[in-house]
PDB file of C-alpha atoms in Angstrom:
ATOM      1  CA  UNK A 254     -96.332 -16.322 172.413  1.00  0.00           C
ATOM      2  CA  UNK A 255     -94.307 -14.281 169.875  1.00  0.00           C
ATOM      3  CA  UNK A 256     -94.110 -17.392 167.633  1.00  0.00           C
ATOM      4  CA  UNK A 257     -97.897 -17.779 167.655  1.00  0.00           C
ATOM      5  CA  UNK A 258     -98.319 -14.115 166.893  1.00  0.00           C
ATOM      6  CA  UNK A 259     -96.051 -14.402 163.827  1.00  0.00           C
ATOM      7  CA  UNK A 260     -97.720 -17.499 162.530  1.00  0.00           C
ATOM      8  CA  UNK A 261    -101.146 -15.729 162.889  1.00  0.00           C
ATOM      9  CA  UNK A 262     -99.796 -12.613 161.182  1.00  0.00           C
ATOM     10  CA  UNK A 263     -98.594 -14.485 158.176  1.00  0.00           C
ATOM     11  CA  UNK A 264    -101.453 -16.815 157.823  1.00  0.00           C
ATOM     12  CA  UNK A 265    -102.876 -16.831 154.228  1.00  0.00           C
ATOM     13  CA  UNK A 266    -106.414 -15.645 153.442  1.00  0.00           C
ATOM     14  CA  UNK A 267    -109.193 -18.094 154.762  1.00  0.00           C
ATOM     15  CA  UNK A 268    -109.870 -20.816 152.138  1.00  0.00           C
ATOM     16  CA  UNK A 269    -113.602 -20.035 152.342  1.00  0.00           C
ATOM     17  CA  UNK A 270    -113.037 -16.401 151.358  1.00  0.00           C
ATOM     18  CA  UNK A 271    -114.162 -15.594 147.803  1.00  0.00           C
ATOM     19  CA  UNK A 272    -111.251 -15.221 145.390  1.00  0.00           C
ATOM     20  CA  UNK A 273    -110.458 -11.710 144.165  1.00  0.00           C
ATOM     21  CA  UNK A 274    -110.715 -10.818 140.535  1.00  0.00           C
ATOM     22  CA  UNK A 275    -107.832  -9.181 138.774  1.00  0.00           C
ATOM     23  CA  UNK A 276    -109.314  -5.777 138.927  1.00  0.00           C
ATOM     24  CA  UNK A 277    -109.946  -6.257 142.730  1.00  0.00           C
ATOM     25  CA  UNK A 278    -106.345  -7.255 143.260  1.00  0.00           C
ATOM     26  CA  UNK A 279    -105.037  -4.223 141.231  1.00  0.00           C
ATOM     27  CA  UNK A 280    -107.298  -1.872 143.302  1.00  0.00           C
ATOM     28  CA  UNK A 281    -106.167  -3.568 146.543  1.00  0.00           C
ATOM     29  CA  UNK A 282    -102.481  -2.981 145.731  1.00  0.00           C
ATOM     30  CA  UNK A 283    -103.170   0.547 144.577  1.00  0.00           C
ATOM     31  CA  UNK A 284    -104.937   1.208 147.923  1.00  0.00           C
ATOM     32  CA  UNK A 285    -101.933  -0.170 149.788  1.00  0.00           C
ATOM     33  CA  UNK A 286     -99.682   2.233 147.971  1.00  0.00           C
ATOM     34  CA  UNK A 287    -101.807   5.175 149.284  1.00  0.00           C
ATOM     35  CA  UNK A 288    -101.539   7.276 146.131  1.00  0.00           C
ATOM     36  CA  UNK A 289    -102.931  10.497 147.855  1.00  0.00           C
ATOM     37  CA  UNK A 290     -99.519  10.771 149.652  1.00  0.00           C
ATOM     38  CA  UNK A 291     -97.417  10.397 146.452  1.00  0.00           C
ATOM     39  CA  UNK A 292     -97.517  14.195 146.296  1.00  0.00           C
ATOM     40  CA  UNK A 293     -95.410  14.332 149.427  1.00  0.00           C
ATOM     41  CA  UNK A 294     -92.471  12.882 147.245  1.00  0.00           C
ATOM     42  CA  UNK A 295     -93.266  14.645 144.025  1.00  0.00           C
ATOM     43  CA  UNK A 296     -92.883  18.188 145.405  1.00  0.00           C
ATOM     44  CA  UNK A 297     -89.347  17.940 146.913  1.00  0.00           C
ATOM     45  CA  UNK A 298     -88.049  16.285 143.743  1.00  0.00           C
ATOM     46  CA  UNK A 299     -89.697  18.894 141.562  1.00  0.00           C
ATOM     47  CA  UNK A 300     -88.320  21.584 143.797  1.00  0.00           C
ATOM     48  CA  UNK A 301     -84.808  20.259 143.165  1.00  0.00           C
ATOM     49  CA  UNK A 302     -85.509  20.549 139.413  1.00  0.00           C
ATOM     50  CA  UNK A 303     -86.661  24.125 139.946  1.00  0.00           C
ATOM     51  CA  UNK A 304     -83.373  24.989 141.619  1.00  0.00           C
ATOM     52  CA  UNK A 305     -81.508  23.479 138.602  1.00  0.00           C
ATOM     53  CA  UNK A 306     -83.562  25.669 136.375  1.00  0.00           C
ATOM     54  CA  UNK A 307     -82.869  28.708 138.557  1.00  0.00           C
ATOM     55  CA  UNK A 308     -79.122  28.021 138.550  1.00  0.00           C
ATOM     56  CA  UNK A 309     -78.712  27.195 134.877  1.00  0.00           C
ATOM     57  CA  UNK A 310     -81.604  29.082 133.234  1.00  0.00           C
ATOM     58  CA  UNK A 311     -82.701  25.906 131.451  1.00  0.00           C
ATOM     59  CA  UNK A 312     -83.184  22.131 131.999  1.00  0.00           C
ATOM     60  CA  UNK A 313     -81.322  19.722 129.763  1.00  0.00           C
ATOM     61  CA  UNK A 314     -82.960  16.551 128.395  1.00  0.00           C
ATOM     62  CA  UNK A 315     -80.546  14.558 130.593  1.00  0.00           C
ATOM     63  CA  UNK A 316     -81.828  16.335 133.651  1.00  0.00           C
ATOM     64  CA  UNK A 317     -85.434  15.554 132.772  1.00  0.00           C
ATOM     65  CA  UNK A 318     -84.374  11.900 132.723  1.00  0.00           C
ATOM     66  CA  UNK A 319     -82.730  12.271 136.120  1.00  0.00           C
ATOM     67  CA  UNK A 320     -85.881  13.933 137.453  1.00  0.00           C
ATOM     68  CA  UNK A 321     -88.014  11.037 136.256  1.00  0.00           C
ATOM     69  CA  UNK A 322     -85.661   8.500 137.775  1.00  0.00           C
ATOM     70  CA  UNK A 323     -85.680  10.442 141.024  1.00  0.00           C
ATOM     71  CA  UNK A 324     -89.444  10.443 141.031  1.00  0.00           C
ATOM     72  CA  UNK A 325     -89.495   6.652 140.565  1.00  0.00           C
ATOM     73  CA  UNK A 326     -86.997   6.048 143.266  1.00  0.00           C
ATOM     74  CA  UNK A 327     -88.810   8.319 145.708  1.00  0.00           C
ATOM     75  CA  UNK A 328     -92.241   6.758 144.908  1.00  0.00           C
ATOM     76  CA  UNK A 329     -90.662   3.290 145.527  1.00  0.00           C
ATOM     77  CA  UNK A 330     -89.268   4.438 148.844  1.00  0.00           C
ATOM     78  CA  UNK A 331     -92.591   5.849 149.807  1.00  0.00           C
ATOM     79  CA  UNK A 332     -94.330   2.580 148.893  1.00  0.00           C
ATOM     80  CA  UNK A 333     -91.830   0.670 150.951  1.00  0.00           C
ATOM     81  CA  UNK A 334     -92.738   2.842 153.947  1.00  0.00           C
ATOM     82  CA  UNK A 335     -96.453   2.320 153.395  1.00  0.00           C
ATOM     83  CA  UNK A 336     -96.160  -1.510 152.925  1.00  0.00           C
ATOM     84  CA  UNK A 337     -93.891  -1.859 155.924  1.00  0.00           C
ATOM     85  CA  UNK A 338     -96.235   0.344 158.003  1.00  0.00           C
ATOM     86  CA  UNK A 339     -99.231  -1.949 157.153  1.00  0.00           C
ATOM     87  CA  UNK A 340     -97.342  -5.090 157.644  1.00  0.00           C
ATOM     88  CA  UNK A 341     -95.612  -4.435 160.936  1.00  0.00           C
ATOM     89  CA  UNK A 342     -98.398  -2.461 162.574  1.00  0.00           C
ATOM     90  CA  UNK A 343    -100.611  -5.458 161.810  1.00  0.00           C
ATOM     91  CA  UNK A 344     -98.119  -7.885 163.343  1.00  0.00           C
ATOM     92  CA  UNK A 345     -97.756  -5.649 166.345  1.00  0.00           C
ATOM     93  CA  UNK A 346    -101.614  -5.185 166.668  1.00  0.00           C
ATOM     94  CA  UNK A 347    -101.512  -1.459 166.215  1.00  0.00           C
ATOM     95  CA  UNK A 348    -103.984  -1.265 163.396  1.00  0.00           C
ATOM     96  CA  UNK A 349    -106.603  -3.618 164.902  1.00  0.00           C
ATOM     97  CA  UNK A 350    -110.019  -2.755 166.388  1.00  0.00           C
ATOM     98  CA  UNK A 351    -111.103   0.900 166.095  1.00  0.00           C
ATOM     99  CA  UNK A 352    -107.719   2.062 164.788  1.00  0.00           C
ATOM    100  CA  UNK A 353    -107.945   3.821 161.428  1.00  0.00           C
ATOM    101  CA  UNK A 354    -104.394   3.739 160.584  1.00  0.00           C
ATOM    102  CA  UNK A 355    -102.870   2.249 157.426  1.00  0.00           C
ATOM    103  CA  UNK A 356    -104.483   1.308 154.134  1.00  0.00           C
ATOM    104  CA  UNK A 357    -106.549  -1.452 155.916  1.00  0.00           C
ATOM    105  CA  UNK A 358    -105.853  -3.932 153.077  1.00  0.00           C
ATOM    106  CA  UNK A 359    -104.806  -6.675 155.511  1.00  0.00           C
ATOM    107  CA  UNK A 360    -107.803  -6.156 157.837  1.00  0.00           C
ATOM    108  CA  UNK A 361    -110.109  -6.319 154.856  1.00  0.00           C
ATOM    109  CA  UNK A 362    -108.542  -9.587 153.627  1.00  0.00           C
ATOM    110  CA  UNK A 363    -107.461  -8.011 150.351  1.00  0.00           C
ATOM    111  CA  UNK A 364    -103.720  -8.611 150.663  1.00  0.00           C
ATOM    112  CA  UNK A 365    -102.067 -11.019 153.110  1.00  0.00           C
ATOM    113  CA  UNK A 366     -99.096 -10.152 155.306  1.00  0.00           C
ATOM    114  CA  UNK A 367     -97.130 -12.834 153.370  1.00  0.00           C
ATOM    115  CA  UNK A 368     -97.860 -11.019 150.106  1.00  0.00           C
ATOM    116  CA  UNK A 369     -96.794  -7.678 151.560  1.00  0.00           C
ATOM    117  CA  UNK A 370     -93.512  -9.319 152.829  1.00  0.00           C
ATOM    118  CA  UNK A 371     -92.748 -10.584 149.385  1.00  0.00           C
ATOM    119  CA  UNK A 372     -93.519  -7.134 147.838  1.00  0.00           C
ATOM    120  CA  UNK A 373     -91.154  -5.505 150.257  1.00  0.00           C
ATOM    121  CA  UNK A 374     -88.375  -7.995 149.501  1.00  0.00           C
ATOM    122  CA  UNK A 375     -88.717  -6.996 145.810  1.00  0.00           C
ATOM    123  CA  UNK A 376     -89.173  -3.249 146.273  1.00  0.00           C
ATOM    124  CA  UNK A 377     -86.081  -2.718 148.488  1.00  0.00           C
ATOM    125  CA  UNK A 378     -83.568  -4.040 145.917  1.00  0.00           C
ATOM    126  CA  UNK A 379     -85.435  -2.284 143.105  1.00  0.00           C
ATOM    127  CA  UNK A 380     -85.174   1.004 144.928  1.00  0.00           C
ATOM    128  CA  UNK A 381     -81.457   0.532 145.492  1.00  0.00           C
ATOM    129  CA  UNK A 382     -80.948  -0.236 141.812  1.00  0.00           C
ATOM    130  CA  UNK A 383     -82.677   3.024 140.851  1.00  0.00           C
ATOM    131  CA  UNK A 384     -80.389   4.770 143.411  1.00  0.00           C
ATOM    132  CA  UNK A 385     -77.327   3.188 141.965  1.00  0.00           C
ATOM    133  CA  UNK A 386     -78.244   4.242 138.348  1.00  0.00           C
ATOM    134  CA  UNK A 387     -78.456   7.840 139.594  1.00  0.00           C
ATOM    135  CA  UNK A 388     -75.336   7.796 141.823  1.00  0.00           C
ATOM    136  CA  UNK A 389     -73.014   6.346 139.335  1.00  0.00           C
ATOM    137  CA  UNK A 390     -73.795   9.227 136.985  1.00  0.00           C
ATOM    138  CA  UNK A 391     -72.051  11.547 139.650  1.00  0.00           C
ATOM    139  CA  UNK A 392     -68.319  12.289 140.014  1.00  0.00           C
ATOM    140  CA  UNK A 393     -66.738   9.671 142.338  1.00  0.00           C
ATOM    141  CA  UNK A 394     -66.144  12.195 145.084  1.00  0.00           C
ATOM    142  CA  UNK A 395     -69.879  12.681 145.554  1.00  0.00           C
ATOM    143  CA  UNK A 396     -70.973   9.036 145.496  1.00  0.00           C
ATOM    144  CA  UNK A 397     -70.176   8.118 149.113  1.00  0.00           C
ATOM    145  CA  UNK A 398     -72.531  10.908 150.545  1.00  0.00           C
ATOM    146  CA  UNK A 399     -75.293   9.996 148.088  1.00  0.00           C
ATOM    147  CA  UNK A 400     -75.039   6.277 149.009  1.00  0.00           C
ATOM    148  CA  UNK A 401     -75.195   7.089 152.641  1.00  0.00           C
ATOM    149  CA  UNK A 402     -78.295   9.184 152.088  1.00  0.00           C
ATOM    150  CA  UNK A 403     -79.945   6.425 149.902  1.00  0.00           C
ATOM    151  CA  UNK A 404     -79.260   3.719 152.440  1.00  0.00           C
ATOM    152  CA  UNK A 405     -80.468   5.894 155.324  1.00  0.00           C
ATOM    153  CA  UNK A 406     -83.702   6.805 153.469  1.00  0.00           C
ATOM    154  CA  UNK A 407     -84.506   3.108 152.546  1.00  0.00           C
ATOM    155  CA  UNK A 408     -83.754   1.923 156.073  1.00  0.00           C
ATOM    156  CA  UNK A 409     -85.905   4.659 157.458  1.00  0.00           C
ATOM    157  CA  UNK A 410     -88.790   3.609 155.219  1.00  0.00           C
ATOM    158  CA  UNK A 411     -88.558   0.088 156.719  1.00  0.00           C
ATOM    159  CA  UNK A 412     -87.792   0.766 160.363  1.00  0.00           C
ATOM    160  CA  UNK A 413     -90.481   3.505 160.775  1.00  0.00           C
ATOM    161  CA  UNK A 414     -92.491   0.659 162.376  1.00  0.00           C
ATOM    162  CA  UNK A 415     -90.339  -2.392 162.011  1.00  0.00           C
ATOM    163  CA  UNK A 416     -88.605  -3.848 165.036  1.00  0.00           C
ATOM    164  CA  UNK A 417     -86.295  -3.262 166.694  1.00  0.00           C
ATOM    165  CA  UNK A 418     -86.026   0.430 165.947  1.00  0.00           C
ATOM    166  CA  UNK A 419     -89.662   1.409 165.352  1.00  0.00           C
ATOM    167  CA  UNK A 420     -88.776   5.095 165.478  1.00  0.00           C
ATOM    168  CA  UNK A 421     -92.358   6.048 164.423  1.00  0.00           C
ATOM    169  CA  UNK A 422     -93.572   4.414 167.691  1.00  0.00           C
ATOM    170  CA  UNK A 423     -91.111   6.620 169.734  1.00  0.00           C
ATOM    171  CA  UNK A 424     -92.520  10.053 168.701  1.00  0.00           C
ATOM    172  CA  UNK A 425     -89.707  10.525 166.120  1.00  0.00           C
ATOM    173  CA  UNK A 426     -91.760  10.110 162.931  1.00  0.00           C
ATOM    174  CA  UNK A 427     -92.025  13.827 162.094  1.00  0.00           C
ATOM    175  CA  UNK A 428     -88.309  14.347 162.675  1.00  0.00           C
ATOM    176  CA  UNK A 429     -87.251  11.503 160.375  1.00  0.00           C
ATOM    177  CA  UNK A 430     -89.872  12.425 157.714  1.00  0.00           C
ATOM    178  CA  UNK A 431     -88.462  15.993 157.776  1.00  0.00           C
ATOM    179  CA  UNK A 432     -85.002  14.677 157.244  1.00  0.00           C
ATOM    180  CA  UNK A 433     -85.900  12.212 154.518  1.00  0.00           C
ATOM    181  CA  UNK A 434     -88.471  14.243 152.547  1.00  0.00           C
ATOM    182  CA  UNK A 435     -86.799  17.551 153.076  1.00  0.00           C
ATOM    183  CA  UNK A 436     -83.095  17.402 153.555  1.00  0.00           C
ATOM    184  CA  UNK A 437     -82.368  14.208 151.632  1.00  0.00           C
ATOM    185  CA  UNK A 438     -84.844  14.509 148.722  1.00  0.00           C
ATOM    186  CA  UNK A 439     -84.210  18.142 147.937  1.00  0.00           C
ATOM    187  CA  UNK A 440     -80.485  18.380 148.586  1.00  0.00           C
ATOM    188  CA  UNK A 441     -79.653  14.998 147.028  1.00  0.00           C
ATOM    189  CA  UNK A 442     -82.104  15.612 144.197  1.00  0.00           C
ATOM    190  CA  UNK A 443     -80.383  18.981 143.480  1.00  0.00           C
ATOM    191  CA  UNK A 444     -76.940  17.296 143.717  1.00  0.00           C
ATOM    192  CA  UNK A 445     -77.902  14.626 141.142  1.00  0.00           C
ATOM    193  CA  UNK A 446     -79.398  17.232 138.756  1.00  0.00           C
ATOM    194  CA  UNK A 447     -76.583  19.719 138.935  1.00  0.00           C
ATOM    195  CA  UNK A 448     -73.635  17.319 139.331  1.00  0.00           C
ATOM    196  CA  UNK A 449     -72.540  19.142 142.390  1.00  0.00           C
ATOM    197  CA  UNK A 450     -73.739  20.123 145.827  1.00  0.00           C
ATOM    198  CA  UNK A 451     -75.480  23.556 145.985  1.00  0.00           C
ATOM    199  CA  UNK A 452     -75.778  25.109 149.465  1.00  0.00           C
ATOM    200  CA  UNK A 453     -78.978  26.765 148.593  1.00  0.00           C
ATOM    201  CA  UNK A 454     -80.739  23.390 148.508  1.00  0.00           C
ATOM    202  CA  UNK A 455     -80.368  23.200 152.326  1.00  0.00           C
ATOM    203  CA  UNK A 456     -82.362  26.447 152.738  1.00  0.00           C
ATOM    204  CA  UNK A 457     -85.145  25.065 150.340  1.00  0.00           C
ATOM    205  CA  UNK A 458     -85.186  21.734 152.072  1.00  0.00           C
ATOM    206  CA  UNK A 459     -86.291  23.061 155.499  1.00  0.00           C
ATOM    207  CA  UNK A 460     -89.804  24.388 154.643  1.00  0.00           C
ATOM    208  CA  UNK A 461     -90.482  21.294 152.460  1.00  0.00           C
ATOM    209  CA  UNK A 462     -89.399  18.936 155.251  1.00  0.00           C
ATOM    210  CA  UNK A 463     -91.515  20.857 157.732  1.00  0.00           C
ATOM    211  CA  UNK A 464     -94.514  20.655 155.426  1.00  0.00           C
ATOM    212  CA  UNK A 465     -94.329  16.931 154.818  1.00  0.00           C
ATOM    213  CA  UNK A 466     -93.876  16.424 158.604  1.00  0.00           C
ATOM    214  CA  UNK A 467     -97.032  18.507 159.055  1.00  0.00           C
ATOM    215  CA  UNK A 468     -98.981  16.172 156.847  1.00  0.00           C
ATOM    216  CA  UNK A 469     -97.836  13.241 158.995  1.00  0.00           C
ATOM    217  CA  UNK A 470     -98.479  15.226 162.184  1.00  0.00           C
ATOM    218  CA  UNK A 471    -102.097  15.838 161.267  1.00  0.00           C
ATOM    219  CA  UNK A 472    -102.582  12.266 160.297  1.00  0.00           C
ATOM    220  CA  UNK A 473    -101.606  11.277 163.791  1.00  0.00           C
ATOM    221  CA  UNK A 474    -104.118  13.551 165.450  1.00  0.00           C
ATOM    222  CA  UNK A 475    -107.295  11.349 164.852  1.00  0.00           C
ATOM    223  CA  UNK A 476    -105.428   8.308 166.352  1.00  0.00           C
ATOM    224  CA  UNK A 477    -104.093  10.214 169.411  1.00  0.00           C
ATOM    225  CA  UNK A 478    -105.942   7.899 171.741  1.00  0.00           C
ATOM    226  CA  UNK A 479    -105.998   4.638 169.750  1.00  0.00           C
ATOM    227  CA  UNK A 480    -102.385   4.794 169.018  1.00  0.00           C
ATOM    228  CA  UNK A 481    -101.593   5.353 172.730  1.00  0.00           C
ATOM    229  CA  UNK A 482    -103.835   2.456 173.769  1.00  0.00           C
ATOM    230  CA  UNK A 483    -101.925   0.179 171.267  1.00  0.00           C
ATOM    231  CA  UNK A 484     -98.555   1.309 172.707  1.00  0.00           C
ATOM    232  CA  UNK A 485     -97.603   3.667 169.921  1.00  0.00           C
ATOM    233  CA  UNK A 486     -96.121   6.826 171.036  1.00  0.00           C
ATOM    234  CA  UNK A 487     -96.415   9.829 168.635  1.00  0.00           C
ATOM    235  CA  UNK A 488     -95.604  13.401 169.015  1.00  0.00           C
ATOM    236  CA  UNK A 489     -99.295  14.222 169.268  1.00  0.00           C
ATOM    237  CA  UNK A 490    -100.171  11.762 172.020  1.00  0.00           C
ATOM    238  CA  UNK A 491     -96.991  12.758 173.885  1.00  0.00           C
ATOM    239  CA  UNK A 492     -98.178  16.292 173.894  1.00  0.00           C
ATOM    240  CA  UNK A 493    -101.807  15.594 174.719  1.00  0.00           C
ATOM    241  CA  UNK A 494    -104.836  17.070 172.979  1.00  0.00           C
ATOM    242  CA  UNK A 495    -104.596  20.681 174.082  1.00  0.00           C
ATOM    243  CA  UNK A 496    -100.870  20.966 173.220  1.00  0.00           C
ATOM    244  CA  UNK A 497    -101.136  19.004 170.099  1.00  0.00           C
ATOM    245  CA  UNK A 498    -103.903  21.223 168.785  1.00  0.00           C
ATOM    246  CA  UNK A 499    -101.729  24.245 169.644  1.00  0.00           C
ATOM    247  CA  UNK A 500     -98.735  22.760 167.805  1.00  0.00           C
ATOM    248  CA  UNK A 501    -100.787  22.248 164.683  1.00  0.00           C
ATOM    249  CA  UNK A 502    -102.047  25.829 164.807  1.00  0.00           C
ATOM    250  CA  UNK A 503     -98.413  27.160 164.913  1.00  0.00           C
ATOM    251  CA  UNK A 504     -97.021  24.570 162.424  1.00  0.00           C
ATOM    252  CA  UNK A 505     -98.312  26.063 159.133  1.00  0.00           C
ATOM    253  CA  UNK A 506     -97.770  29.710 160.028  1.00  0.00           C
ATOM    254  CA  UNK A 507     -94.070  28.713 160.649  1.00  0.00           C
ATOM    255  CA  UNK A 508     -94.020  27.238 157.075  1.00  0.00           C
ATOM    256  CA  UNK A 509     -95.417  30.500 155.589  1.00  0.00           C
ATOM    257  CA  UNK A 510     -92.786  32.525 157.570  1.00  0.00           C
ATOM    258  CA  UNK A 511     -90.053  30.278 156.127  1.00  0.00           C
ATOM    259  CA  UNK A 512     -91.420  30.801 152.598  1.00  0.00           C
ATOM    260  CA  UNK A 513     -91.599  34.507 152.992  1.00  0.00           C
ATOM    261  CA  UNK A 514     -87.922  34.452 154.438  1.00  0.00           C
ATOM    262  CA  UNK A 515     -86.799  32.703 151.197  1.00  0.00           C
ATOM    263  CA  UNK A 516     -88.250  35.603 149.304  1.00  0.00           C
ATOM    264  CA  UNK A 517     -86.644  38.128 151.498  1.00  0.00           C
ATOM    265  CA  UNK A 518     -83.249  36.399 151.126  1.00  0.00           C
ATOM    266  CA  UNK A 519     -83.547  36.339 147.301  1.00  0.00           C
ATOM    267  CA  UNK A 520     -83.712  32.553 147.163  1.00  0.00           C
ATOM    268  CA  UNK A 521     -87.260  32.641 145.603  1.00  0.00           C
ATOM    269  CA  UNK A 522     -89.418  35.025 143.770  1.00  0.00           C
ATOM    270  CA  UNK A 523     -92.802  36.549 144.559  1.00  0.00           C
ATOM    271  CA  UNK A 524     -94.900  33.383 143.679  1.00  0.00           C
ATOM    272  CA  UNK A 525     -94.083  31.977 147.112  1.00  0.00           C
ATOM    273  CA  UNK A 526     -96.699  34.377 148.478  1.00  0.00           C
ATOM    274  CA  UNK A 527     -99.256  32.306 146.569  1.00  0.00           C
ATOM    275  CA  UNK A 528     -98.757  29.668 149.346  1.00  0.00           C
ATOM    276  CA  UNK A 529    -100.947  31.870 151.509  1.00  0.00           C
ATOM    277  CA  UNK A 530    -103.879  30.832 149.278  1.00  0.00           C
ATOM    278  CA  UNK A 531    -103.759  27.626 151.337  1.00  0.00           C
ATOM    279  CA  UNK A 532    -104.921  29.565 154.354  1.00  0.00           C
ATOM    280  CA  UNK A 533    -108.712  28.700 154.074  1.00  0.00           C
ATOM    281  CA  UNK A 534    -107.873  24.922 154.108  1.00  0.00           C
ATOM    282  CA  UNK A 535    -105.651  25.376 157.136  1.00  0.00           C
ATOM    283  CA  UNK A 536    -108.249  27.474 158.984  1.00  0.00           C
ATOM    284  CA  UNK A 537    -110.922  24.919 158.184  1.00  0.00           C
ATOM    285  CA  UNK A 538    -108.692  22.220 159.728  1.00  0.00           C
ATOM    286  CA  UNK A 539    -108.117  24.416 162.751  1.00  0.00           C
ATOM    287  CA  UNK A 540    -111.941  24.819 163.139  1.00  0.00           C
ATOM    288  CA  UNK A 541    -112.410  21.025 162.902  1.00  0.00           C
ATOM    289  CA  UNK A 542    -109.875  20.487 165.687  1.00  0.00           C
ATOM    290  CA  UNK A 543    -111.470  23.173 167.849  1.00  0.00           C
ATOM    291  CA  UNK A 544    -115.021  21.563 167.300  1.00  0.00           C
ATOM    292  CA  UNK A 545    -113.542  18.206 168.450  1.00  0.00           C
ATOM    293  CA  UNK A 546    -112.197  19.803 171.664  1.00  0.00           C
ATOM    294  CA  UNK A 547    -111.303  17.065 174.120  1.00  0.00           C
ATOM    295  CA  UNK A 548    -113.856  14.603 172.685  1.00  0.00           C
ATOM    296  CA  UNK A 549    -113.479  12.013 169.985  1.00  0.00           C
ATOM    297  CA  UNK A 550    -110.836  12.939 167.399  1.00  0.00           C
ATOM    298  CA  UNK A 551    -111.310   9.875 165.157  1.00  0.00           C
ATOM    299  CA  UNK A 552    -113.600  11.988 162.756  1.00  0.00           C
ATOM    300  CA  UNK A 553    -110.704  14.301 162.063  1.00  0.00           C
ATOM    301  CA  UNK A 554    -109.292  11.587 159.790  1.00  0.00           C
ATOM    302  CA  UNK A 555    -111.957  12.498 157.124  1.00  0.00           C
ATOM    303  CA  UNK A 556    -110.435  15.953 156.784  1.00  0.00           C
ATOM    304  CA  UNK A 557    -106.830  14.999 156.198  1.00  0.00           C
ATOM    305  CA  UNK A 558    -107.276  16.252 152.631  1.00  0.00           C
ATOM    306  CA  UNK A 559    -107.326  19.825 153.885  1.00  0.00           C
ATOM    307  CA  UNK A 560    -103.751  19.510 155.162  1.00  0.00           C
ATOM    308  CA  UNK A 561    -102.726  17.719 151.926  1.00  0.00           C
ATOM    309  CA  UNK A 562    -104.285  20.459 149.907  1.00  0.00           C
ATOM    310  CA  UNK A 563    -102.363  23.167 151.997  1.00  0.00           C
ATOM    311  CA  UNK A 564     -99.219  21.204 151.332  1.00  0.00           C
ATOM    312  CA  UNK A 565     -99.826  21.058 147.654  1.00  0.00           C
ATOM    313  CA  UNK A 566    -100.518  24.770 147.419  1.00  0.00           C
ATOM    314  CA  UNK A 567     -97.500  25.758 149.403  1.00  0.00           C
ATOM    315  CA  UNK A 568     -95.242  23.355 147.651  1.00  0.00           C
ATOM    316  CA  UNK A 569     -96.354  24.493 144.149  1.00  0.00           C
ATOM    317  CA  UNK A 570     -95.886  28.072 145.265  1.00  0.00           C
ATOM    318  CA  UNK A 571     -92.291  27.343 146.422  1.00  0.00           C
ATOM    319  CA  UNK A 572     -91.553  25.537 143.229  1.00  0.00           C
ATOM    320  CA  UNK A 573     -92.821  28.418 141.062  1.00  0.00           C
ATOM    321  CA  UNK A 574     -91.043  30.921 143.336  1.00  0.00           C
ATOM    322  CA  UNK A 575     -87.614  29.096 142.935  1.00  0.00           C
ATOM    323  CA  UNK A 576     -88.047  28.602 139.162  1.00  0.00           C
ATOM    324  CA  UNK A 577     -89.179  32.165 138.490  1.00  0.00           C
TER     325      UNK A 577
END
């Protein structure tokens, strides 16, 4: 049965399907990349740059180059995660039927599973090459730790949904995202920019990791029932609707407390308080969840932008607070 499933999953587009134009193909691949979520990688990397500015009082031309390479590597890693998510959730039948997860490019017949597989085989070594270019600019003593972090991050991107690990199906998605997008991106980014490890990067990594995990957590709320029906266990459907709603309501106040704590400890300036301007988006998201009650949560997917905007505001406030 598994053999038949794999054959069906990697079957090419039907021969009677109209061919896609070059523009349609480009839009399909762009859709598969899920560009609205690129911000989740841009903020941690830019925060590392802000810390370098705070420590040195300036940013050198070489550090700008490192920052650009970091952005490229992180965007490639995020794209690996998105492509792998689409591919393996399709193979495992998680994104079929009424499920709204993923970019839906496979279900729409825009990109075949075989094409996504080839893209992954190209993206993984490309990401490692970017990582190598950055790591070999560091003193030899720091390289093993950075290599370990890079390999962990790339493996995490693939095995979020890929067998046999599939940690995203075991209610561990938020934890790994917090580690990768917070701890690794911020601390490794700061280490690469400064040429040494700075302990303050750990304190800055925590709120960022929690914010990115909060974006992922909200994205799991609309699929709380469809994921469970497909055998995918997330933190949200483990908690159930009542507790999942409560956790969301506590999540972002915890972020704001962490930001204020950074100011109180002298690790960030007053601009961190600008993060509170994301409060209206957070409250609107809470009202949407309350209105859904115990009914159908699928419509909540249309309001994911509220959480992404909250993240953008809080992340930008933290960057400004650290830089100034």
